[in-house]
Tab-separated table of C-alpha atoms in Angstrom:
chain	number	residue	atom	x	y	z
A	25	MET	CA	180.970	195.950	51.525
A	26	ILE	CA	180.706	197.266	55.298
A	27	ILE	CA	177.139	198.187	55.743
A	28	THR	CA	176.563	200.956	58.693
A	29	LYS	CA	173.163	202.418	60.166
A	30	LYS	CA	172.870	205.530	61.136
A	31	LYS	CA	173.120	206.090	65.186
A	32	THR	CA	170.031	208.332	66.456
A	33	ILE	CA	170.804	212.494	66.561
A	34	GLU	CA	170.078	212.057	70.177
A	35	ASP	CA	172.553	209.367	70.323
A	36	ILE	CA	174.662	211.406	68.630
A	37	THR	CA	174.044	214.894	70.489
A	38	ALA	CA	174.424	212.963	73.639
A	39	SER	CA	178.339	212.305	72.694
A	40	LEU	CA	178.912	215.711	71.728
A	41	GLU	CA	177.401	217.039	75.087
A	42	GLY	CA	179.713	219.245	76.490
A	43	LYS	CA	181.649	220.430	72.988
A	44	LYS	CA	181.096	223.308	71.334
A	45	SER	CA	183.171	222.716	68.164
A	46	VAL	CA	182.874	219.691	65.952
A	47	TYR	CA	184.729	218.340	62.720
A	48	LEU	CA	182.508	216.234	60.246
A	49	PHE	CA	184.564	213.044	58.193
A	50	GLY	CA	182.483	211.016	55.330
A	51	CYS	CA	183.519	208.172	53.775
A	52	ASN	CA	183.415	208.027	49.971
A	53	SER	CA	183.153	204.726	49.870
A	54	CYS	CA	181.323	201.596	51.852
A	55	ALA	CA	179.405	204.486	53.540
A	56	GLU	CA	179.033	206.427	50.921
A	57	GLN	CA	176.824	204.013	49.756
A	58	CYS	CA	174.970	202.785	52.397
A	59	LYS	CA	173.287	206.525	53.069
A	60	THR	CA	174.877	207.016	55.831
A	61	GLY	CA	178.309	208.403	54.945
A	62	GLY	CA	178.681	210.187	51.797
A	63	ALA	CA	178.304	213.734	50.648
A	64	GLU	CA	174.657	214.458	51.412
A	65	GLU	CA	174.967	212.943	54.839
A	66	LEU	CA	177.666	215.426	55.661
A	67	LYS	CA	175.696	218.454	54.859
A	68	SER	CA	171.993	216.891	55.980
A	69	MET	CA	174.829	216.428	59.466
A	70	THR	CA	175.836	220.014	59.683
A	71	GLU	CA	172.745	221.254	59.176
A	72	THR	CA	171.276	219.218	62.039
A	73	LEU	CA	173.912	219.237	64.385
A	74	THR	CA	174.058	223.474	63.836
A	75	ASP	CA	170.330	223.529	64.790
A	76	LYS	CA	171.464	221.536	67.672
A	77	GLY	CA	173.726	224.690	68.511
A	78	PHE	CA	176.768	222.920	68.251
A	79	LYS	CA	179.451	224.957	65.334
A	80	VAL	CA	180.745	223.049	62.644
A	81	THR	CA	184.249	223.297	61.603
A	82	GLY	CA	183.851	221.844	58.865
A	83	SER	CA	183.907	218.247	56.909
A	84	SER	CA	186.174	216.007	55.124
A	85	LEU	CA	184.328	213.399	52.593
A	86	VAL	CA	187.574	210.866	52.785
A	87	ASP	CA	187.654	208.474	49.600
A	88	GLU	CA	188.418	205.265	52.384
A	89	THR	CA	187.908	206.957	56.129
A	90	CYS	CA	189.765	203.011	57.001
A	91	TYR	CA	192.640	204.033	54.574
A	92	THR	CA	195.085	205.710	57.932
A	93	GLN	CA	197.360	207.914	55.430
A	94	LEU	CA	194.189	209.268	53.395
A	95	VAL	CA	192.710	210.133	57.437
A	96	LYS	CA	196.673	211.641	58.022
A	97	ARG	CA	196.392	214.067	55.288
A	98	GLU	CA	193.183	215.238	56.433
A	99	PHE	CA	194.581	216.308	59.804
A	100	ARG	CA	197.837	217.975	58.122
A	101	LYS	CA	196.160	219.452	55.522
A	102	VAL	CA	192.713	221.210	57.470
A	103	ASP	CA	193.733	223.252	60.348
A	104	ALA	CA	190.090	222.912	61.586
A	105	VAL	CA	190.146	219.625	61.786
A	106	LYS	CA	192.983	220.016	65.264
A	107	LYS	CA	190.917	223.441	66.605
A	108	SER	CA	187.484	221.013	67.404
A	109	ASP	CA	185.796	219.934	70.142
A	110	ALA	CA	184.963	216.867	68.734
A	111	VAL	CA	185.208	214.741	65.662
A	112	LEU	CA	182.307	213.105	64.275
A	113	VAL	CA	182.816	209.983	62.022
A	114	LEU	CA	180.159	209.611	59.574
A	115	SER	CA	181.924	205.540	58.179
A	116	CYS	CA	182.349	201.987	59.643
A	117	GLY	CA	184.810	201.722	63.190
A	118	ALA	CA	187.192	201.027	60.919
A	119	GLY	CA	187.325	204.754	59.619
A	120	VAL	CA	186.248	205.839	63.504
A	121	LYS	CA	189.840	203.948	64.629
A	122	CYS	CA	191.465	206.099	62.135
A	123	VAL	CA	189.966	209.048	62.861
A	124	ALA	CA	190.636	208.276	66.323
A	125	ASP	CA	194.532	206.997	66.372
A	126	GLU	CA	195.759	210.300	63.824
A	127	ALA	CA	193.813	213.086	66.455
A	128	GLU	CA	196.251	211.700	69.043
A	129	ASP	CA	199.131	211.262	66.456
A	130	ILE	CA	199.055	214.592	65.144
A	131	GLY	CA	196.378	216.801	67.866
A	132	ASP	CA	197.055	217.023	70.852
A	133	GLY	CA	195.146	213.622	72.000
A	134	THR	CA	192.590	215.732	73.427
A	135	GLN	CA	189.634	215.425	71.506
A	136	THR	CA	186.502	213.301	71.232
A	137	ILE	CA	185.824	211.202	68.280
A	138	VAL	CA	181.964	209.779	68.052
A	139	PRO	CA	181.371	207.265	65.999
A	140	ALA	CA	177.962	208.752	63.883
A	141	LEU	CA	177.030	205.036	62.254
A	142	ASP	CA	177.180	201.753	64.391
A	143	SER	CA	178.683	198.709	62.181
A	144	MET	CA	176.737	195.963	60.658
A	145	PHE	CA	178.332	193.444	58.417
A	146	LEU	CA	179.944	192.884	55.356
A	147	SER	CA	177.671	192.820	52.503
A	148	SER	CA	176.759	191.149	49.450
A	149	VAL	CA	174.983	193.924	46.959
A	150	GLU	CA	171.902	193.023	44.889
A	151	ARG	CA	171.378	195.933	44.125
A	152	VAL	CA	171.354	199.608	45.076
A	153	GLY	CA	170.093	199.919	48.694
A	154	ARG	CA	169.301	195.788	49.312
A	155	PHE	CA	172.264	194.347	50.980
A	156	PHE	CA	172.573	190.769	52.385
A	157	GLU	CA	175.539	189.316	55.082
A	158	GLY	CA	177.583	188.085	52.347
A	159	CYS	CA	180.552	186.199	54.679
A	160	SER	CA	181.322	186.094	58.916
A	161	LEU	CA	184.811	186.911	57.917
A	162	CYS	CA	185.225	183.255	60.313
A	163	GLY	CA	189.130	182.847	58.671
A	164	GLU	CA	188.161	179.186	57.939
A	165	CYS	CA	186.565	178.846	54.301
A	166	VAL	CA	184.578	176.170	53.681
A	167	LEU	CA	181.757	177.131	50.880
A	168	ASP	CA	183.926	174.113	48.545
A	169	LYS	CA	182.169	171.700	50.815
A	170	THR	CA	178.954	173.602	50.893
A	171	ALA	CA	178.144	174.426	46.919
A	172	GLY	CA	178.583	178.195	47.654
A	173	ILE	CA	176.535	178.784	50.263
A	174	CYS	CA	178.167	179.816	53.868
A	175	PRO	CA	176.746	177.681	56.894
A	176	HIS	CA	178.705	180.217	59.570
A	177	THR	CA	176.689	182.750	58.065
A	178	ASP	CA	173.720	182.044	56.792
A	179	CYS	CA	172.649	179.643	59.372
A	180	PRO	CA	172.193	181.285	62.394
A	181	LYS	CA	173.580	178.782	64.425
A	182	GLY	CA	176.315	177.859	62.487
A	183	LEU	CA	175.841	174.989	62.223
A	184	LEU	CA	178.388	172.674	60.444
A	185	ASN	CA	176.617	169.450	60.098
A	186	GLY	CA	172.816	169.653	58.445
A	187	PRO	CA	169.868	171.824	59.911
A	188	CYS	CA	168.604	171.791	63.187
A	189	GLY	CA	165.408	170.263	63.893
A	190	GLY	CA	163.634	174.348	63.029
A	191	VAL	CA	163.526	173.500	59.575
A	192	ASP	CA	160.090	174.371	58.583
A	193	GLU	CA	158.716	173.693	55.084
A	194	GLY	CA	162.785	174.174	53.997
A	195	LYS	CA	162.612	178.168	55.755
A	196	CYS	CA	164.227	179.187	59.104
A	197	GLU	CA	162.778	179.309	61.928
A	198	VAL	CA	164.452	182.550	63.280
A	199	MET	CA	164.450	184.569	60.783
A	200	LEU	CA	161.122	183.025	59.247
A	201	ASP	CA	161.689	184.933	55.716
A	202	ASN	CA	164.543	182.779	54.552
A	203	ASP	CA	165.102	179.577	53.556
A	204	CYS	CA	167.382	177.422	55.042
A	205	ALA	CA	170.612	177.452	54.790
A	206	TRP	CA	171.585	173.839	54.908
A	207	VAL	CA	168.150	172.540	52.836
A	208	ARG	CA	169.350	175.285	50.321
A	209	ILE	CA	172.906	173.645	50.560
A	210	TYR	CA	171.234	170.016	49.807
A	211	THR	CA	169.682	171.237	47.122
A	212	ARG	CA	172.554	172.389	45.514
A	213	LEU	CA	174.261	169.571	46.582
A	214	LYS	CA	172.045	167.258	46.025
A	215	ALA	CA	171.959	168.506	42.084
A	216	GLN	CA	175.548	168.544	41.689
A	217	GLY	CA	176.075	164.864	42.756
A	218	ARG	CA	177.758	165.611	45.550
A	219	LEU	CA	175.987	164.724	48.468
A	220	GLU	CA	178.370	163.034	49.855
A	221	LEU	CA	179.776	166.170	51.437
A	222	MET	CA	176.881	166.323	53.526
A	223	GLU	CA	177.766	162.786	54.891
A	224	GLU	CA	180.790	163.968	55.781
A	225	ILE	CA	181.026	164.420	59.911
A	226	ALA	CA	182.506	168.050	59.820
A	227	SER	CA	185.034	168.570	62.646
A	228	PRO	CA	184.596	171.389	64.536
A	229	LYS	CA	185.768	174.892	63.887
A	230	ASP	CA	188.959	176.005	65.005
A	231	TYR	CA	188.142	179.595	66.275
A	232	SER	CA	191.997	179.793	66.988
A	233	THR	CA	192.110	181.826	63.319
A	234	THR	CA	189.691	184.518	64.628
A	235	THR	CA	191.294	185.626	67.737
A	236	ARG	CA	191.657	189.154	67.908
A	237	PRO	CA	192.256	191.930	66.284
A	238	ARG	CA	193.840	190.451	63.337
A	239	ASN	CA	196.341	191.622	61.154
A	240	VAL	CA	198.365	190.785	58.001
A	241	LEU	CA	201.676	191.928	57.537
A	242	LEU	CA	202.417	191.472	53.792
A	243	ARG	CA	206.249	191.134	53.195
B	15	MET	CA	174.657	150.375	84.061
B	16	SER	CA	172.267	153.031	82.816
B	17	LYS	CA	168.284	151.481	83.013
B	18	LEU	CA	167.583	152.618	79.952
B	19	ARG	CA	170.427	151.193	77.621
B	20	GLU	CA	169.680	147.748	79.855
B	21	THR	CA	165.893	148.007	79.490
B	22	LEU	CA	165.855	148.776	75.486
B	23	GLU	CA	169.456	146.479	74.915
B	24	ALA	CA	167.004	144.038	76.722
B	25	GLY	CA	164.255	144.401	74.202
B	26	LYS	CA	162.016	146.414	76.278
B	27	PHE	CA	159.778	148.588	75.905
B	28	ALA	CA	161.232	151.968	77.649
B	29	VAL	CA	158.933	154.867	78.396
B	30	THR	CA	160.681	157.698	79.539
B	31	ALA	CA	159.176	161.943	80.522
B	32	GLU	CA	160.378	164.737	80.696
B	33	ILE	CA	160.540	167.157	83.808
B	34	CYS	CA	161.147	170.828	83.198
B	35	PRO	CA	164.039	172.370	85.891
B	36	PRO	CA	162.336	175.798	88.014
B	37	ARG	CA	162.918	179.439	87.324
B	38	GLY	CA	164.828	180.154	91.213
B	39	THR	CA	165.719	177.430	94.083
B	40	ASP	CA	162.619	176.545	95.148
B	41	VAL	CA	162.529	172.982	93.713
B	42	ALA	CA	159.613	171.563	95.524
B	43	ASP	CA	157.631	171.361	92.697
B	44	PHE	CA	159.748	169.077	90.562
B	45	ILE	CA	161.059	167.161	93.727
B	46	GLU	CA	157.591	166.501	94.181
B	47	LYS	CA	156.525	166.059	89.948
B	48	ALA	CA	159.653	163.544	90.500
B	49	ARG	CA	158.602	161.233	93.061
B	50	LEU	CA	155.174	161.244	91.187
B	51	LEU	CA	156.749	160.178	88.279
B	52	LYS	CA	159.612	157.344	89.931
B	53	ASP	CA	158.180	153.732	89.677
B	54	LYS	CA	155.928	154.586	86.143
B	55	LEU	CA	159.207	155.455	83.499
B	56	VAL	CA	162.538	153.981	83.134
B	57	ALA	CA	163.993	157.500	82.778
B	58	ALA	CA	163.164	161.404	82.795
B	59	ASN	CA	164.523	164.238	80.497
B	60	VAL	CA	165.665	166.674	82.613
B	61	THR	CA	165.303	170.103	80.123
B	62	ASP	CA	167.609	172.048	79.469
B	63	ASN	CA	166.926	176.267	79.402
B	64	GLN	CA	164.417	174.931	76.729
B	65	ARG	CA	163.492	177.087	74.051
B	66	ALA	CA	165.975	179.450	75.537
B	67	VAL	CA	164.170	180.209	78.735
B	68	MET	CA	166.757	180.187	82.066
B	69	ARG	CA	166.140	177.913	84.864
B	70	LEU	CA	167.968	175.523	86.499
B	71	SER	CA	170.705	174.038	85.623
B	72	SER	CA	169.445	170.241	83.654
B	73	PHE	CA	172.664	169.321	85.251
B	74	ALA	CA	172.140	169.980	89.040
B	75	ALA	CA	168.063	169.585	88.416
B	76	SER	CA	169.691	165.805	87.199
B	77	VAL	CA	171.590	164.999	90.546
B	78	LEU	CA	168.773	166.247	92.664
B	79	LEU	CA	166.680	162.891	89.862
B	80	LEU	CA	169.585	161.131	90.679
B	81	LYS	CA	168.884	161.804	94.707
B	82	GLU	CA	165.567	160.725	95.151
B	83	GLY	CA	165.767	157.667	92.757
B	84	VAL	CA	165.195	158.412	89.349
B	85	GLU	CA	167.618	158.209	86.770
B	86	PRO	CA	167.723	160.855	84.710
B	87	VAL	CA	168.434	161.682	81.050
B	88	PHE	CA	170.757	164.589	81.480
B	89	GLN	CA	169.850	166.978	77.928
B	90	MET	CA	172.840	169.624	77.112
B	91	THR	CA	172.062	171.810	73.848
B	92	CYS	CA	175.003	173.729	71.849
B	93	ARG	CA	173.266	177.057	73.029
B	94	ASP	CA	175.098	177.713	76.515
B	95	ARG	CA	178.188	176.422	76.725
B	96	ASN	CA	181.698	175.574	74.589
B	97	ARG	CA	183.419	173.140	73.865
B	98	ILE	CA	185.295	173.706	77.477
B	99	ALA	CA	182.476	173.814	79.174
B	100	ILE	CA	180.555	170.772	77.436
B	101	GLN	CA	183.071	168.731	78.358
B	102	SER	CA	184.296	169.774	82.120
B	103	ASP	CA	180.479	169.661	82.689
B	104	LEU	CA	180.238	165.749	81.573
B	105	ILE	CA	182.629	164.878	83.042
B	106	GLY	CA	181.301	166.190	86.235
B	107	ALA	CA	178.226	164.356	85.194
B	108	SER	CA	179.434	161.261	85.092
B	109	VAL	CA	181.376	161.886	87.996
B	110	LEU	CA	177.832	163.013	90.123
B	111	GLY	CA	176.402	159.226	88.932
B	112	ILE	CA	174.331	160.043	85.336
B	113	GLU	CA	174.253	158.140	82.908
B	114	ASN	CA	172.425	159.126	79.891
B	115	VAL	CA	172.938	162.577	78.291
B	116	LEU	CA	170.822	163.713	74.918
B	117	ALA	CA	172.695	165.824	73.144
B	118	LEU	CA	170.733	168.937	70.742
B	119	THR	CA	171.589	171.850	69.077
B	120	GLY	CA	169.183	173.816	71.358
B	121	ASP	CA	166.471	176.205	70.251
B	122	HIS	CA	168.069	179.821	69.535
B	123	VAL	CA	168.326	182.514	71.987
B	124	SER	CA	166.174	184.688	70.067
B	125	PHE	CA	162.965	182.228	71.376
B	126	GLY	CA	163.442	182.589	74.773
B	127	ASP	CA	163.927	185.368	77.956
B	128	HIS	CA	167.192	186.452	77.045
B	129	ARG	CA	167.014	187.340	73.557
B	130	GLU	CA	170.409	189.801	73.996
B	131	ALA	CA	171.955	187.078	75.049
B	132	LYS	CA	174.979	185.543	72.700
B	133	PRO	CA	174.276	182.613	71.054
B	134	VAL	CA	177.399	179.952	71.749
B	135	PHE	CA	177.501	177.321	69.222
B	136	ASP	CA	180.628	176.424	69.092
B	137	LEU	CA	179.692	172.209	68.753
B	138	ASP	CA	176.609	171.588	66.712
B	139	ALA	CA	174.673	167.942	68.334
B	140	VAL	CA	176.884	166.104	65.762
B	141	GLN	CA	179.998	166.856	66.889
B	142	LEU	CA	178.615	167.526	70.629
B	143	THR	CA	177.822	163.645	70.495
B	144	ALA	CA	181.110	162.419	68.712
B	145	THR	CA	182.898	164.127	71.671
B	146	ILE	CA	180.408	162.685	73.756
B	147	LYS	CA	181.577	159.548	72.043
B	148	THR	CA	185.193	160.846	72.906
B	149	LEU	CA	184.806	161.242	76.217
B	150	ASN	CA	183.153	157.735	76.303
B	151	ASP	CA	186.682	156.573	74.745
B	152	GLY	CA	189.057	158.159	77.257
B	153	HIS	CA	190.142	160.912	75.807
B	154	ASN	CA	189.462	164.715	75.503
B	155	LEU	CA	188.655	166.976	72.025
B	156	LYS	CA	192.491	167.370	71.813
B	157	GLY	CA	192.774	163.773	71.731
B	158	LYS	CA	194.710	163.430	75.149
B	159	GLU	CA	193.927	160.695	77.592
B	160	LEU	CA	191.593	161.364	80.562
B	161	ARG	CA	192.488	160.411	83.962
B	162	GLY	CA	188.931	158.000	84.255
B	163	ALA	CA	186.710	157.815	80.866
B	164	THR	CA	183.201	158.457	81.033
B	165	ASN	CA	180.365	156.137	80.037
B	166	PHE	CA	177.358	157.638	79.480
B	167	PHE	CA	174.411	156.150	77.103
B	168	ILE	CA	174.233	158.427	74.430
B	169	GLY	CA	171.629	159.907	72.730
B	170	ALA	CA	169.717	162.436	69.793
B	171	VAL	CA	167.170	164.142	68.426
B	172	VAL	CA	165.320	163.556	64.758
B	173	ALA	CA	162.521	164.663	63.975
B	174	PRO	CA	161.039	162.394	61.496
B	175	GLY	CA	157.843	165.003	60.431
B	176	THR	CA	160.567	167.305	58.765
B	177	ILE	CA	160.008	168.958	55.403
B	178	PRO	CA	162.117	168.493	53.477
B	179	PHE	CA	163.160	164.992	55.581
B	180	GLU	CA	165.985	164.227	53.511
B	181	PRO	CA	168.411	167.211	54.857
B	182	GLU	CA	167.129	165.396	58.485
B	183	TRP	CA	167.776	162.063	57.367
B	184	ILE	CA	171.542	162.515	56.315
B	185	ARG	CA	171.529	164.455	59.835
B	186	PHE	CA	170.235	161.680	61.606
B	187	LYS	CA	172.392	158.838	60.235
B	188	LYS	CA	175.344	161.368	61.291
B	189	LYS	CA	174.378	161.364	64.583
B	190	ILE	CA	174.191	157.629	64.622
B	191	SER	CA	178.362	157.692	63.503
B	192	ALA	CA	178.722	160.652	65.502
B	193	GLY	CA	177.611	158.019	68.561
B	194	ALA	CA	174.504	158.121	69.073
B	195	ARG	CA	172.553	154.802	70.971
B	196	PHE	CA	169.608	155.763	71.279
B	197	PHE	CA	166.990	158.625	69.543
B	198	GLN	CA	163.930	160.514	71.274
B	199	THR	CA	161.826	162.020	68.500
B	200	GLN	CA	160.584	165.432	68.288
B	201	ALA	CA	156.162	164.895	69.384
B	202	VAL	CA	154.728	162.716	66.386
B	203	TYR	CA	151.117	162.236	65.464
B	204	ASP	CA	150.920	161.310	61.976
B	205	MET	CA	151.802	157.850	63.581
B	206	ASP	CA	152.018	156.275	59.680
B	207	GLY	CA	154.282	158.524	58.719
B	208	PHE	CA	156.335	157.959	62.010
B	209	LYS	CA	155.936	153.638	61.269
B	210	ARG	CA	157.523	154.427	58.280
B	211	PHE	CA	160.134	156.277	59.173
B	212	PHE	CA	160.945	153.907	61.947
B	213	GLU	CA	161.150	151.235	59.338
B	214	ARG	CA	163.590	152.700	57.503
B	215	ALA	CA	165.538	153.216	60.155
B	216	GLU	CA	166.091	149.837	61.613
B	217	GLY	CA	168.812	148.566	60.300
B	218	LEU	CA	170.819	151.222	61.413
B	219	ASP	CA	171.257	149.494	65.111
B	220	VAL	CA	169.344	152.778	67.224
B	221	LYS	CA	166.814	152.697	69.356
B	222	ILE	CA	164.066	154.914	69.016
B	223	LEU	CA	161.989	156.010	71.277
B	224	ALA	CA	158.836	158.425	69.324
B	225	GLY	CA	157.845	161.350	71.066
B	226	ILE	CA	154.597	161.590	72.504
B	227	LEU	CA	153.521	165.200	73.758
B	228	LEU	CA	150.051	165.596	75.376
B	229	LEU	CA	147.807	167.581	73.850
B	230	LYS	CA	145.899	169.748	76.929
B	231	SER	CA	143.176	170.990	73.798
B	232	ALA	CA	141.979	171.748	70.522
B	233	LYS	CA	143.682	175.061	70.915
B	234	MET	CA	146.870	173.794	71.572
B	235	ALA	CA	146.744	171.533	68.624
B	236	GLU	CA	146.307	174.239	66.319
B	237	TYR	CA	148.721	175.928	68.269
B	238	LEU	CA	151.209	173.010	67.669
B	239	ASN	CA	150.755	172.476	63.863
B	240	LYS	CA	150.946	176.540	63.306
B	241	ASN	CA	154.356	177.916	65.472
B	242	VAL	CA	156.053	174.373	65.878
B	243	PRO	CA	158.680	172.963	62.737
B	244	GLY	CA	157.578	168.945	61.964
B	245	VAL	CA	154.737	169.251	63.819
B	246	ASP	CA	151.102	168.303	62.089
B	247	VAL	CA	148.228	167.294	64.520
B	248	PRO	CA	145.749	165.697	62.388
B	249	GLN	CA	142.500	167.511	61.873
B	250	SER	CA	141.059	164.078	62.556
B	251	LEU	CA	142.541	164.647	66.842
B	252	ILE	CA	141.956	168.110	66.584
B	253	ASP	CA	138.365	167.340	66.471
B	254	GLU	CA	138.539	164.843	68.118
B	255	LEU	CA	139.063	167.371	71.596
B	256	THR	CA	136.776	170.015	69.961
B	257	ALA	CA	133.711	167.717	70.417
B	258	ALA	CA	134.969	166.329	74.127
B	259	PRO	CA	133.651	168.053	77.500
B	260	ASP	CA	136.785	167.459	79.082
B	261	GLN	CA	140.033	168.226	76.500
B	262	LEU	CA	142.593	167.627	78.745
B	263	GLU	CA	141.278	164.353	79.637
B	264	LYS	CA	140.934	163.771	75.648
B	265	GLY	CA	144.331	164.526	74.973
B	266	ILE	CA	145.064	161.759	77.649
B	267	GLU	CA	143.288	159.143	76.099
B	268	ILE	CA	144.304	160.174	72.980
B	269	ALA	CA	148.562	160.018	74.284
B	270	ALA	CA	147.141	156.743	75.893
B	271	ARG	CA	146.464	155.452	72.527
B	272	GLN	CA	148.964	156.809	70.918
B	273	VAL	CA	151.379	154.867	73.295
B	274	LYS	CA	149.639	151.533	72.842
B	275	ALA	CA	150.154	151.335	68.795
B	276	LEU	CA	153.753	151.965	69.641
B	277	ARG	CA	153.818	149.415	72.423
B	278	GLY	CA	153.449	146.783	69.133
B	279	TYR	CA	156.611	147.977	67.285
B	280	CYS	CA	158.803	151.407	68.336
B	281	HIS	CA	161.463	150.289	71.203
B	282	GLY	CA	159.619	152.884	73.254
B	283	ALA	CA	157.841	156.681	74.345
B	284	HIS	CA	159.359	159.701	75.548
B	285	ILE	CA	155.978	161.368	76.985
B	286	MET	CA	156.185	165.727	76.727
B	287	ALA	CA	153.623	166.361	78.763
B	288	ILE	CA	154.748	170.708	80.001
B	289	SER	CA	153.407	171.752	82.929
B	290	GLN	CA	150.658	168.469	83.324
B	291	GLU	CA	153.454	165.387	84.292
B	292	ALA	CA	150.938	165.058	86.574
B	293	SER	CA	148.902	163.225	83.886
B	294	VAL	CA	151.665	161.021	82.765
B	295	PRO	CA	150.768	157.926	85.186
B	296	LYS	CA	147.219	158.396	83.967
B	297	ILE	CA	148.606	158.200	80.262
B	298	LEU	CA	150.462	155.611	80.993
B	299	GLU	CA	147.634	153.074	82.921
B	300	LEU	CA	145.491	153.783	79.906
B	301	SER	CA	148.231	152.248	77.478
């Protein structure tokens, strides 16, 4: 799941400055679960913007705002979208991108598209409302060698060959509440009788797999 | 050949100390410290934006030391450069006459004065050590032959007081297989604990310089215990400092005592006298 957080209303109204009518997009997937862009948030954003003097022309709660076809359908179906001065998107950046592309494609390309959220990370979910970064999407998974604990994600320095000198009684010196990723990897590999994996020198990571923007075409 | 290498390989006790470059172009103090330490040390380490606080580069400051006739240990961290810049700077350092390099991971930017900066860590300290070895062997990281190899005496760091120690020990051995020939340690105060580490490392064919961090006051000792991982100043030393009429003098005496104890068995000492470099000659006289 993609974790998002709300921008401040001051930031949002600053981006909407000079616009009179605003249409809202929410996302019924990740942003709904993060409580940043579901039905409730669309309702409260409508009220807030109305209070601030904007005309909210309507809102769409798309199942997945990052899905171009679903966004396209809203642009075709709902006249108010195209007629508003601005569109405020309560989803991750991938959703904002889809809305902006369709605004150009189906609309006249003059609308201002404004993100209401900041996109944070790809998460593992401990329980409702408790999210931890689960994967850095680095393009070269090493979890087989690190007992399922990611050194790219769980070590603030992304070290590949063991802990830095900052381990303090097993704790990370950067994220003080966290156990050091490499001490955890060591403990798990030791318990599994696979410490030799940690003794091998890991080569520098291949960053050519992460040249942006990435894309996939299934055939 | 590097004097540091020569001294260590001859089995002589080597003393190094750390000098921190200034924040700005006024290098008068830095040069003064270099002159003060010139004949007292085998080599002087130049820190690389230590604690992630931006200063004059360790590369340029190392060259300044060379001009003063002081042999530098060029400290290089992985925090601020990618592998292209690292190799390029290493070749540059070699061309300008720098012979010792100390490979470190580097403190995270979140400790420093530019906390919004992007932390690089394209390589880690083990990979950086292996990179220096590769350049020494006449190749770049892609296996392409260099027109002229480097000839660095390769150093790395180890923290003998880390808890738990085994992961650190594994990384220490990896640094050795990657090409590190000498080690400077994190500050040690538990001299018995250090000796056990030293004895365990015997047979690994590397030279070890114990890190001696000058205690300027009891307050500093308490600060270190609270804030610096792997550093544990025993209460007896804190009491000794507290009872002293001049705590800095006492700190100098303690450091000298530690260096003296090391002379008996260790390969050398690395003195860190943060902003008190002027005290280093005295520590050495007393040791």
